[in-house]
Amino acid sequence: MLMSRNVLGEELETCCTSPMTGFYRNGVCETGPQDSGTHVVCAQVTAEFLAFTRSRGNDLSTPRPMSNFPGLKSGDRWCLCASRWKEALDAGVAPPVILSATHEAILNFVSLQDLKHRALNLD
């Protein structure tokens, strides 16, 4: 099996396991043929982003127990859809990203420079 790569060309790291994120709900922003939303951006969501995505019809704040979704709050990490992160970037509300846990597939949507500009400083 091929190892998934992050935007830096290294092994893709875990984004978050509490809450459990990723299209495959394995904590990693991996993608595959079934992932029509390309959930590859490991972001630390902000209140501003959560309000933005809710205004676009995707409420990530409200818990949905039937789907085992706890609802997100500012500061949570989550694998976001590439197109939604790009839309938020264009609107000036893109949440910070964790480059080591963001899948290289995002580079089909935005530049590495854009990602680095919004990278969460983990130092």
PDB file of N, CA, C and O in Angstrom, residues 6-86:
ATOM      1  N   ASN A   6       1.888  14.335   2.655  1.00  0.00           N
ATOM      2  CA  ASN A   6       1.363  15.662   2.973  1.00  0.00           C
ATOM      3  C   ASN A   6       1.866  16.677   1.946  1.00  0.00           C
ATOM      4  O   ASN A   6       2.595  16.318   1.015  1.00  0.00           O
ATOM      5  N   VAL A   7       1.507  17.926   2.128  1.00  0.00           N
ATOM      6  CA  VAL A   7       1.866  18.967   1.159  1.00  0.00           C
ATOM      7  C   VAL A   7       3.360  19.260   1.142  1.00  0.00           C
ATOM      8  O   VAL A   7       3.848  19.911   0.218  1.00  0.00           O
ATOM      9  N   LEU A   8       4.079  18.774   2.132  1.00  0.00           N
ATOM     10  CA  LEU A   8       5.528  18.964   2.194  1.00  0.00           C
ATOM     11  C   LEU A   8       6.282  17.779   1.590  1.00  0.00           C
ATOM     12  O   LEU A   8       7.501  17.747   1.592  1.00  0.00           O
ATOM     13  N   GLY A   9       5.523  16.783   1.079  1.00  0.00           N
ATOM     14  CA  GLY A   9       6.125  15.606   0.460  1.00  0.00           C
ATOM     15  C   GLY A   9       6.543  14.540   1.448  1.00  0.00           C
ATOM     16  O   GLY A   9       7.218  13.586   1.089  1.00  0.00           O
ATOM     17  N   GLU A  10       6.124  14.699   2.692  1.00  0.00           N
ATOM     18  CA  GLU A  10       6.473  13.736   3.741  1.00  0.00           C
ATOM     19  C   GLU A  10       5.270  12.847   4.053  1.00  0.00           C
ATOM     20  O   GLU A  10       4.171  13.073   3.527  1.00  0.00           O
ATOM     21  N   GLU A  11       5.468  11.867   4.925  1.00  0.00           N
ATOM     22  CA  GLU A  11       4.370  10.995   5.332  1.00  0.00           C
ATOM     23  C   GLU A  11       3.275  11.827   5.997  1.00  0.00           C
ATOM     24  O   GLU A  11       3.553  12.677   6.844  1.00  0.00           O
ATOM     25  N   LEU A  12       2.034  11.573   5.593  1.00  0.00           N
ATOM     26  CA  LEU A  12       0.887  12.291   6.132  1.00  0.00           C
ATOM     27  C   LEU A  12       0.699  11.951   7.607  1.00  0.00           C
ATOM     28  O   LEU A  12       0.609  10.785   7.978  1.00  0.00           O
ATOM     29  N   GLU A  13       0.646  12.966   8.455  1.00  0.00           N
ATOM     30  CA  GLU A  13       0.485  12.759   9.891  1.00  0.00           C
ATOM     31  C   GLU A  13      -0.991  12.807  10.280  1.00  0.00           C
ATOM     32  O   GLU A  13      -1.836  13.279   9.526  1.00  0.00           O
ATOM     33  N   THR A  14      -1.293  12.335  11.472  1.00  0.00           N
ATOM     34  CA  THR A  14      -2.651  12.368  12.011  1.00  0.00           C
ATOM     35  C   THR A  14      -3.080  13.804  12.238  1.00  0.00           C
ATOM     36  O   THR A  14      -2.303  14.625  12.739  1.00  0.00           O
ATOM     37  N   CYS A  15      -4.317  14.098  11.888  1.00  0.00           N
ATOM     38  CA  CYS A  15      -4.879  15.436  12.097  1.00  0.00           C
ATOM     39  C   CYS A  15      -5.482  15.524  13.491  1.00  0.00           C
ATOM     40  O   CYS A  15      -5.095  16.358  14.293  1.00  0.00           O
ATOM     41  N   CYS A  16      -6.427  14.630  13.787  1.00  0.00           N
ATOM     42  CA  CYS A  16      -7.100  14.679  15.083  1.00  0.00           C
ATOM     43  C   CYS A  16      -7.877  13.390  15.323  1.00  0.00           C
ATOM     44  O   CYS A  16      -8.509  12.865  14.417  1.00  0.00           O
ATOM     45  N   THR A  17      -7.829  12.910  16.555  1.00  0.00           N
ATOM     46  CA  THR A  17      -8.618  11.732  16.922  1.00  0.00           C
ATOM     47  C   THR A  17      -9.673  12.058  17.976  1.00  0.00           C
ATOM     48  O   THR A  17     -10.451  11.192  18.362  1.00  0.00           O
ATOM     49  N   SER A  18      -9.720  13.311  18.446  1.00  0.00           N
ATOM     50  CA  SER A  18     -10.731  13.729  19.417  1.00  0.00           C
ATOM     51  C   SER A  18     -11.111  15.177  19.148  1.00  0.00           C
ATOM     52  O   SER A  18     -10.414  16.076  19.623  1.00  0.00           O
ATOM     53  N   PRO A  19     -12.136  15.422  18.330  1.00  0.00           N
ATOM     54  CA  PRO A  19     -13.030  14.430  17.739  1.00  0.00           C
ATOM     55  C   PRO A  19     -12.360  13.673  16.582  1.00  0.00           C
ATOM     56  O   PRO A  19     -11.428  14.186  15.964  1.00  0.00           O
ATOM     57  N   MET A  20     -12.843  12.473  16.334  1.00  0.00           N
ATOM     58  CA  MET A  20     -12.293  11.629  15.269  1.00  0.00           C
ATOM     59  C   MET A  20     -12.682  12.224  13.920  1.00  0.00           C
ATOM     60  O   MET A  20     -13.848  12.382  13.612  1.00  0.00           O
ATOM     61  N   THR A  21     -11.673  12.568  13.141  1.00  0.00           N
ATOM     62  CA  THR A  21     -11.907  13.245  11.869  1.00  0.00           C
ATOM     63  C   THR A  21     -11.463  12.392  10.692  1.00  0.00           C
ATOM     64  O   THR A  21     -11.026  11.252  10.857  1.00  0.00           O
ATOM     65  N   GLY A  22     -11.566  12.961   9.522  1.00  0.00           N
ATOM     66  CA  GLY A  22     -11.165  12.287   8.289  1.00  0.00           C
ATOM     67  C   GLY A  22     -12.353  11.657   7.598  1.00  0.00           C
ATOM     68  O   GLY A  22     -13.309  11.235   8.247  1.00  0.00           O
ATOM     69  N   PHE A  23     -12.302  11.623   6.287  1.00  0.00           N
ATOM     70  CA  PHE A  23     -13.383  10.997   5.518  1.00  0.00           C
ATOM     71  C   PHE A  23     -13.609   9.563   5.976  1.00  0.00           C
ATOM     72  O   PHE A  23     -14.735   9.095   6.061  1.00  0.00           O
ATOM     73  N   TYR A  24     -12.515   8.873   6.306  1.00  0.00           N
ATOM     74  CA  TYR A  24     -12.607   7.478   6.741  1.00  0.00           C
ATOM     75  C   TYR A  24     -12.724   7.349   8.259  1.00  0.00           C
ATOM     76  O   TYR A  24     -12.680   6.250   8.799  1.00  0.00           O
ATOM     77  N   ARG A  25     -12.829   8.494   8.944  1.00  0.00           N
ATOM     78  CA  ARG A  25     -12.927   8.553  10.411  1.00  0.00           C
ATOM     79  C   ARG A  25     -11.816   7.740  11.079  1.00  0.00           C
ATOM     80  O   ARG A  25     -12.033   6.937  11.973  1.00  0.00           O
ATOM     81  N   ASN A  26     -10.595   8.001  10.598  1.00  0.00           N
ATOM     82  CA  ASN A  26      -9.411   7.354  11.167  1.00  0.00           C
ATOM     83  C   ASN A  26      -8.423   8.386  11.721  1.00  0.00           C
ATOM     84  O   ASN A  26      -7.302   8.048  12.061  1.00  0.00           O
ATOM     85  N   GLY A  27      -8.850   9.655  11.766  1.00  0.00           N
ATOM     86  CA  GLY A  27      -8.001  10.710  12.303  1.00  0.00           C
ATOM     87  C   GLY A  27      -7.065  11.338  11.294  1.00  0.00           C
ATOM     88  O   GLY A  27      -6.351  12.280  11.610  1.00  0.00           O
ATOM     89  N   VAL A  28      -7.066  10.813  10.074  1.00  0.00           N
ATOM     90  CA  VAL A  28      -6.123  11.255   9.040  1.00  0.00           C
ATOM     91  C   VAL A  28      -6.908  11.834   7.857  1.00  0.00           C
ATOM     92  O   VAL A  28      -7.956  11.311   7.481  1.00  0.00           O
ATOM     93  N   CYS A  29      -6.378  12.895   7.261  1.00  0.00           N
ATOM     94  CA  CYS A  29      -7.042  13.554   6.123  1.00  0.00           C
ATOM     95  C   CYS A  29      -6.694  12.855   4.808  1.00  0.00           C
ATOM     96  O   CYS A  29      -6.183  13.473   3.866  1.00  0.00           O
ATOM     97  N   GLU A  30      -6.972  11.574   4.752  1.00  0.00           N
ATOM     98  CA  GLU A  30      -6.754  10.790   3.533  1.00  0.00           C
ATOM     99  C   GLU A  30      -7.969  10.941   2.626  1.00  0.00           C
ATOM    100  O   GLU A  30      -9.054  11.285   3.087  1.00  0.00           O
ATOM    101  N   THR A  31      -7.771  10.640   1.355  1.00  0.00           N
ATOM    102  CA  THR A  31      -8.869  10.725   0.400  1.00  0.00           C
ATOM    103  C   THR A  31      -8.841   9.493  -0.498  1.00  0.00           C
ATOM    104  O   THR A  31      -7.862   8.754  -0.513  1.00  0.00           O
ATOM    105  N   GLY A  32      -9.925   9.288  -1.193  1.00  0.00           N
ATOM    106  CA  GLY A  32     -10.029   8.156  -2.106  1.00  0.00           C
ATOM    107  C   GLY A  32     -11.206   8.376  -3.031  1.00  0.00           C
ATOM    108  O   GLY A  32     -11.877   9.413  -2.959  1.00  0.00           O
ATOM    109  N   PRO A  33     -11.490   7.406  -3.890  1.00  0.00           N
ATOM    110  CA  PRO A  33     -12.544   7.560  -4.886  1.00  0.00           C
ATOM    111  C   PRO A  33     -13.922   7.866  -4.295  1.00  0.00           C
ATOM    112  O   PRO A  33     -14.722   8.555  -4.909  1.00  0.00           O
ATOM    113  N   GLN A  34     -14.207   7.375  -3.089  1.00  0.00           N
ATOM    114  CA  GLN A  34     -15.521   7.594  -2.478  1.00  0.00           C
ATOM    115  C   GLN A  34     -15.661   8.998  -1.894  1.00  0.00           C
ATOM    116  O   GLN A  34     -16.752   9.453  -1.597  1.00  0.00           O
ATOM    117  N   ASP A  35     -14.554   9.698  -1.705  1.00  0.00           N
ATOM    118  CA  ASP A  35     -14.533  11.008  -1.045  1.00  0.00           C
ATOM    119  C   ASP A  35     -14.773  12.121  -2.057  1.00  0.00           C
ATOM    120  O   ASP A  35     -13.846  12.795  -2.497  1.00  0.00           O
ATOM    121  N   SER A  36     -16.033  12.347  -2.396  1.00  0.00           N
ATOM    122  CA  SER A  36     -16.353  13.355  -3.412  1.00  0.00           C
ATOM    123  C   SER A  36     -16.035  14.770  -2.939  1.00  0.00           C
ATOM    124  O   SER A  36     -15.843  15.669  -3.756  1.00  0.00           O
ATOM    125  N   GLY A  37     -15.931  14.977  -1.630  1.00  0.00           N
ATOM    126  CA  GLY A  37     -15.620  16.307  -1.107  1.00  0.00           C
ATOM    127  C   GLY A  37     -14.142  16.582  -0.943  1.00  0.00           C
ATOM    128  O   GLY A  37     -13.746  17.690  -0.614  1.00  0.00           O
ATOM    129  N   THR A  38     -13.310  15.569  -1.162  1.00  0.00           N
ATOM    130  CA  THR A  38     -11.856  15.711  -1.014  1.00  0.00           C
ATOM    131  C   THR A  38     -11.523  16.343   0.340  1.00  0.00           C
ATOM    132  O   THR A  38     -11.055  17.467   0.436  1.00  0.00           O
ATOM    133  N   HIS A  39     -11.780  15.594   1.419  1.00  0.00           N
ATOM    134  CA  HIS A  39     -11.573  16.057   2.800  1.00  0.00           C
ATOM    135  C   HIS A  39     -10.094  15.929   3.170  1.00  0.00           C
ATOM    136  O   HIS A  39      -9.697  14.982   3.840  1.00  0.00           O
ATOM    137  N   VAL A  40      -9.282  16.878   2.714  1.00  0.00           N
ATOM    138  CA  VAL A  40      -7.828  16.719   2.819  1.00  0.00           C
ATOM    139  C   VAL A  40      -7.108  17.820   3.594  1.00  0.00           C
ATOM    140  O   VAL A  40      -5.907  17.725   3.821  1.00  0.00           O
ATOM    141  N   VAL A  41      -7.830  18.869   4.008  1.00  0.00           N
ATOM    142  CA  VAL A  41      -7.186  19.984   4.707  1.00  0.00           C
ATOM    143  C   VAL A  41      -7.343  19.807   6.207  1.00  0.00           C
ATOM    144  O   VAL A  41      -8.456  19.858   6.736  1.00  0.00           O
ATOM    145  N   CYS A  42      -6.237  19.590   6.896  1.00  0.00           N
ATOM    146  CA  CYS A  42      -6.268  19.517   8.351  1.00  0.00           C
ATOM    147  C   CYS A  42      -6.225  20.953   8.873  1.00  0.00           C
ATOM    148  O   CYS A  42      -5.202  21.632   8.758  1.00  0.00           O
ATOM    149  N   ALA A  43      -7.346  21.407   9.398  1.00  0.00           N
ATOM    150  CA  ALA A  43      -7.458  22.784   9.866  1.00  0.00           C
ATOM    151  C   ALA A  43      -7.833  22.835  11.334  1.00  0.00           C
ATOM    152  O   ALA A  43      -8.470  21.917  11.857  1.00  0.00           O
ATOM    153  N   GLN A  44      -7.419  23.900  11.978  1.00  0.00           N
ATOM    154  CA  GLN A  44      -7.874  24.189  13.335  1.00  0.00           C
ATOM    155  C   GLN A  44      -8.974  25.231  13.173  1.00  0.00           C
ATOM    156  O   GLN A  44      -8.699  26.392  12.871  1.00  0.00           O
ATOM    157  N   VAL A  45     -10.222  24.783  13.330  1.00  0.00           N
ATOM    158  CA  VAL A  45     -11.352  25.646  12.997  1.00  0.00           C
ATOM    159  C   VAL A  45     -11.453  26.831  13.953  1.00  0.00           C
ATOM    160  O   VAL A  45     -11.050  26.750  15.109  1.00  0.00           O
ATOM    161  N   THR A  46     -11.980  27.911  13.421  1.00  0.00           N
ATOM    162  CA  THR A  46     -12.191  29.136  14.181  1.00  0.00           C
ATOM    163  C   THR A  46     -13.692  29.426  14.220  1.00  0.00           C
ATOM    164  O   THR A  46     -14.454  28.916  13.377  1.00  0.00           O
ATOM    165  N   ALA A  47     -14.110  30.249  15.156  1.00  0.00           N
ATOM    166  CA  ALA A  47     -15.518  30.649  15.232  1.00  0.00           C
ATOM    167  C   ALA A  47     -15.937  31.333  13.931  1.00  0.00           C
ATOM    168  O   ALA A  47     -17.038  31.106  13.421  1.00  0.00           O
ATOM    169  N   GLU A  48     -15.046  32.145  13.375  1.00  0.00           N
ATOM    170  CA  GLU A  48     -15.326  32.848  12.130  1.00  0.00           C
ATOM    171  C   GLU A  48     -15.562  31.861  10.982  1.00  0.00           C
ATOM    172  O   GLU A  48     -16.506  32.010  10.197  1.00  0.00           O
ATOM    173  N   PHE A  49     -14.712  30.823  10.892  1.00  0.00           N
ATOM    174  CA  PHE A  49     -14.891  29.830   9.840  1.00  0.00           C
ATOM    175  C   PHE A  49     -16.180  29.032  10.055  1.00  0.00           C
ATOM    176  O   PHE A  49     -16.910  28.754   9.099  1.00  0.00           O
ATOM    177  N   LEU A  50     -16.454  28.649  11.298  1.00  0.00           N
ATOM    178  CA  LEU A  50     -17.666  27.866  11.579  1.00  0.00           C
ATOM    179  C   LEU A  50     -18.916  28.658  11.189  1.00  0.00           C
ATOM    180  O   LEU A  50     -19.852  28.096  10.621  1.00  0.00           O
ATOM    181  N   ALA A  51     -18.932  29.962  11.445  1.00  0.00           N
ATOM    182  CA  ALA A  51     -20.061  30.809  11.029  1.00  0.00           C
ATOM    183  C   ALA A  51     -20.133  30.890   9.503  1.00  0.00           C
ATOM    184  O   ALA A  51     -21.217  30.821   8.917  1.00  0.00           O
ATOM    185  N   PHE A  52     -18.976  31.006   8.859  1.00  0.00           N
ATOM    186  CA  PHE A  52     -18.920  31.080   7.398  1.00  0.00           C
ATOM    187  C   PHE A  52     -19.476  29.800   6.758  1.00  0.00           C
ATOM    188  O   PHE A  52     -20.328  29.865   5.863  1.00  0.00           O
ATOM    189  N   THR A  53     -18.993  28.653   7.207  1.00  0.00           N
ATOM    190  CA  THR A  53     -19.438  27.405   6.574  1.00  0.00           C
ATOM    191  C   THR A  53     -20.917  27.134   6.881  1.00  0.00           C
ATOM    192  O   THR A  53     -21.638  26.619   6.029  1.00  0.00           O
ATOM    193  N   ARG A  54     -21.391  27.539   8.058  1.00  0.00           N
ATOM    194  CA  ARG A  54     -22.826  27.409   8.373  1.00  0.00           C
ATOM    195  C   ARG A  54     -23.630  28.272   7.402  1.00  0.00           C
ATOM    196  O   ARG A  54     -24.677  27.851   6.909  1.00  0.00           O
ATOM    197  N   SER A  55     -23.132  29.476   7.081  1.00  0.00           N
ATOM    198  CA  SER A  55     -23.842  30.369   6.156  1.00  0.00           C
ATOM    199  C   SER A  55     -23.875  29.801   4.741  1.00  0.00           C
ATOM    200  O   SER A  55     -24.693  30.223   3.928  1.00  0.00           O
ATOM    201  N   ARG A  56     -22.994  28.854   4.461  1.00  0.00           N
ATOM    202  CA  ARG A  56     -22.940  28.207   3.145  1.00  0.00           C
ATOM    203  C   ARG A  56     -23.679  26.862   3.131  1.00  0.00           C
ATOM    204  O   ARG A  56     -23.590  26.102   2.194  1.00  0.00           O
ATOM    205  N   GLY A  57     -24.386  26.567   4.231  1.00  0.00           N
ATOM    206  CA  GLY A  57     -25.216  25.359   4.274  1.00  0.00           C
ATOM    207  C   GLY A  57     -24.558  24.141   4.882  1.00  0.00           C
ATOM    208  O   GLY A  57     -25.120  23.050   4.823  1.00  0.00           O
ATOM    209  N   ASN A  58     -23.374  24.297   5.474  1.00  0.00           N
ATOM    210  CA  ASN A  58     -22.702  23.154   6.106  1.00  0.00           C
ATOM    211  C   ASN A  58     -22.421  23.501   7.561  1.00  0.00           C
ATOM    212  O   ASN A  58     -21.385  24.057   7.888  1.00  0.00           O
ATOM    213  N   ASP A  59     -23.364  23.162   8.422  1.00  0.00           N
ATOM    214  CA  ASP A  59     -23.260  23.453   9.851  1.00  0.00           C
ATOM    215  C   ASP A  59     -22.380  22.409  10.524  1.00  0.00           C
ATOM    216  O   ASP A  59     -22.785  21.273  10.710  1.00  0.00           O
ATOM    217  N   LEU A  60     -21.165  22.828  10.866  1.00  0.00           N
ATOM    218  CA  LEU A  60     -20.232  21.918  11.541  1.00  0.00           C
ATOM    219  C   LEU A  60     -20.256  22.092  13.059  1.00  0.00           C
ATOM    220  O   LEU A  60     -19.542  21.400  13.760  1.00  0.00           O
ATOM    221  N   SER A  61     -21.080  23.006  13.563  1.00  0.00           N
ATOM    222  CA  SER A  61     -21.126  23.287  14.994  1.00  0.00           C
ATOM    223  C   SER A  61     -22.146  22.448  15.749  1.00  0.00           C
ATOM    224  O   SER A  61     -21.970  22.170  16.935  1.00  0.00           O
ATOM    225  N   THR A  62     -23.212  22.082  15.089  1.00  0.00           N
ATOM    226  CA  THR A  62     -24.298  21.367  15.747  1.00  0.00           C
ATOM    227  C   THR A  62     -24.009  19.872  15.830  1.00  0.00           C
ATOM    228  O   THR A  62     -23.748  19.237  14.803  1.00  0.00           O
ATOM    229  N   PRO A  63     -24.054  19.309  17.047  1.00  0.00           N
ATOM    230  CA  PRO A  63     -23.859  17.856  17.173  1.00  0.00           C
ATOM    231  C   PRO A  63     -24.950  17.084  16.431  1.00  0.00           C
ATOM    232  O   PRO A  63     -26.104  17.514  16.397  1.00  0.00           O
ATOM    233  N   ARG A  64     -24.554  15.964  15.841  1.00  0.00           N
ATOM    234  CA  ARG A  64     -25.491  15.051  15.173  1.00  0.00           C
ATOM    235  C   ARG A  64     -25.210  13.643  15.692  1.00  0.00           C
ATOM    236  O   ARG A  64     -24.461  12.893  15.053  1.00  0.00           O
ATOM    237  N   PRO A  65     -25.798  13.307  16.846  1.00  0.00           N
ATOM    238  CA  PRO A  65     -25.518  11.999  17.466  1.00  0.00           C
ATOM    239  C   PRO A  65     -25.800  10.806  16.548  1.00  0.00           C
ATOM    240  O   PRO A  65     -25.089   9.814  16.604  1.00  0.00           O
ATOM    241  N   MET A  66     -26.810  10.925  15.683  1.00  0.00           N
ATOM    242  CA  MET A  66     -27.150   9.814  14.787  1.00  0.00           C
ATOM    243  C   MET A  66     -26.011   9.515  13.809  1.00  0.00           C
ATOM    244  O   MET A  66     -25.867   8.400  13.339  1.00  0.00           O
ATOM    245  N   SER A  67     -25.199  10.537  13.518  1.00  0.00           N
ATOM    246  CA  SER A  67     -24.062  10.367  12.617  1.00  0.00           C
ATOM    247  C   SER A  67     -22.749  10.264  13.390  1.00  0.00           C
ATOM    248  O   SER A  67     -21.677  10.340  12.800  1.00  0.00           O
ATOM    249  N   ASN A  68     -22.849  10.161  14.706  1.00  0.00           N
ATOM    250  CA  ASN A  68     -21.661  10.097  15.566  1.00  0.00           C
ATOM    251  C   ASN A  68     -20.765  11.323  15.357  1.00  0.00           C
ATOM    252  O   ASN A  68     -19.556  11.226  15.329  1.00  0.00           O
ATOM    253  N   PHE A  69     -21.426  12.493  15.192  1.00  0.00           N
ATOM    254  CA  PHE A  69     -20.705  13.743  14.988  1.00  0.00           C
ATOM    255  C   PHE A  69     -20.938  14.642  16.199  1.00  0.00           C
ATOM    256  O   PHE A  69     -22.071  15.014  16.494  1.00  0.00           O
ATOM    257  N   PRO A  70     -19.854  15.012  16.912  1.00  0.00           N
ATOM    258  CA  PRO A  70     -20.012  15.764  18.159  1.00  0.00           C
ATOM    259  C   PRO A  70     -20.291  17.250  17.982  1.00  0.00           C
ATOM    260  O   PRO A  70     -20.672  17.927  18.932  1.00  0.00           O
ATOM    261  N   GLY A  71     -20.125  17.766  16.779  1.00  0.00           N
ATOM    262  CA  GLY A  71     -20.192  19.212  16.578  1.00  0.00           C
ATOM    263  C   GLY A  71     -18.834  19.808  16.926  1.00  0.00           C
ATOM    264  O   GLY A  71     -18.175  19.353  17.860  1.00  0.00           O
ATOM    265  N   LEU A  72     -18.407  20.777  16.158  1.00  0.00           N
ATOM    266  CA  LEU A  72     -17.083  21.368  16.359  1.00  0.00           C
ATOM    267  C   LEU A  72     -17.185  22.701  17.073  1.00  0.00           C
ATOM    268  O   LEU A  72     -18.178  23.403  16.949  1.00  0.00           O
ATOM    269  N   LYS A  73     -16.132  23.025  17.806  1.00  0.00           N
ATOM    270  CA  LYS A  73     -16.015  24.334  18.437  1.00  0.00           C
ATOM    271  C   LYS A  73     -14.671  24.921  18.041  1.00  0.00           C
ATOM    272  O   LYS A  73     -13.766  24.202  17.619  1.00  0.00           O
ATOM    273  N   SER A  74     -14.543  26.205  18.161  1.00  0.00           N
ATOM    274  CA  SER A  74     -13.305  26.892  17.825  1.00  0.00           C
ATOM    275  C   SER A  74     -12.132  26.208  18.527  1.00  0.00           C
ATOM    276  O   SER A  74     -12.206  25.901  19.717  1.00  0.00           O
ATOM    277  N   GLY A  75     -11.082  25.935  17.765  1.00  0.00           N
ATOM    278  CA  GLY A  75      -9.900  25.264  18.314  1.00  0.00           C
ATOM    279  C   GLY A  75      -9.828  23.789  17.979  1.00  0.00           C
ATOM    280  O   GLY A  75      -8.758  23.190  18.074  1.00  0.00           O
ATOM    281  N   ASP A  76     -10.965  23.186  17.600  1.00  0.00           N
ATOM    282  CA  ASP A  76     -10.957  21.772  17.192  1.00  0.00           C
ATOM    283  C   ASP A  76     -10.242  21.636  15.855  1.00  0.00           C
ATOM    284  O   ASP A  76     -10.281  22.543  15.020  1.00  0.00           O
ATOM    285  N   ARG A  77      -9.625  20.492  15.660  1.00  0.00           N
ATOM    286  CA  ARG A  77      -9.020  20.182  14.351  1.00  0.00           C
ATOM    287  C   ARG A  77      -9.957  19.265  13.584  1.00  0.00           C
ATOM    288  O   ARG A  77     -10.569  18.367  14.156  1.00  0.00           O
ATOM    289  N   TRP A  78     -10.017  19.485  12.269  1.00  0.00           N
ATOM    290  CA  TRP A  78     -10.963  18.739  11.429  1.00  0.00           C
ATOM    291  C   TRP A  78     -10.440  18.690  10.008  1.00  0.00           C
ATOM    292  O   TRP A  78      -9.798  19.623   9.536  1.00  0.00           O
ATOM    293  N   CYS A  79     -10.699  17.593   9.315  1.00  0.00           N
ATOM    294  CA  CYS A  79     -10.349  17.464   7.902  1.00  0.00           C
ATOM    295  C   CYS A  79     -11.444  18.129   7.072  1.00  0.00           C
ATOM    296  O   CYS A  79     -12.562  17.622   6.991  1.00  0.00           O
ATOM    297  N   LEU A  80     -11.111  19.255   6.493  1.00  0.00           N
ATOM    298  CA  LEU A  80     -12.084  20.027   5.721  1.00  0.00           C
ATOM    299  C   LEU A  80     -12.013  19.678   4.241  1.00  0.00           C
ATOM    300  O   LEU A  80     -10.972  19.281   3.722  1.00  0.00           O
ATOM    301  N   CYS A  81     -13.139  19.895   3.569  1.00  0.00           N
ATOM    302  CA  CYS A  81     -13.205  19.743   2.117  1.00  0.00           C
ATOM    303  C   CYS A  81     -12.301  20.787   1.463  1.00  0.00           C
ATOM    304  O   CYS A  81     -12.290  21.949   1.868  1.00  0.00           O
ATOM    305  N   ALA A  82     -11.597  20.363   0.445  1.00  0.00           N
ATOM    306  CA  ALA A  82     -10.683  21.257  -0.260  1.00  0.00           C
ATOM    307  C   ALA A  82     -11.410  22.474  -0.810  1.00  0.00           C
ATOM    308  O   ALA A  82     -10.944  23.609  -0.655  1.00  0.00           O
ATOM    309  N   SER A  83     -12.556  22.267  -1.439  1.00  0.00           N
ATOM    310  CA  SER A  83     -13.263  23.385  -2.064  1.00  0.00           C
ATOM    311  C   SER A  83     -13.798  24.366  -1.025  1.00  0.00           C
ATOM    312  O   SER A  83     -13.812  25.577  -1.266  1.00  0.00           O
ATOM    313  N   ARG A  84     -14.231  23.883   0.148  1.00  0.00           N
ATOM    314  CA  ARG A  84     -14.729  24.791   1.183  1.00  0.00           C
ATOM    315  C   ARG A  84     -13.581  25.614   1.773  1.00  0.00           C
ATOM    316  O   ARG A  84     -13.722  26.798   2.048  1.00  0.00           O
ATOM    317  N   TRP A  85     -12.411  24.983   1.976  1.00  0.00           N
ATOM    318  CA  TRP A  85     -11.274  25.730   2.507  1.00  0.00           C
ATOM    319  C   TRP A  85     -10.863  26.811   1.506  1.00  0.00           C
ATOM    320  O   TRP A  85     -10.605  27.950   1.884  1.00  0.00           O
ATOM    321  N   LYS A  86     -10.856  26.474   0.221  1.00  0.00           N
ATOM    322  CA  LYS A  86     -10.519  27.450  -0.833  1.00  0.00           C
ATOM    323  C   LYS A  86     -11.539  28.577  -0.848  1.00  0.00           C
ATOM    324  O   LYS A  86     -11.184  29.753  -0.959  1.00  0.00           O
TER     325      LYS A  86
END
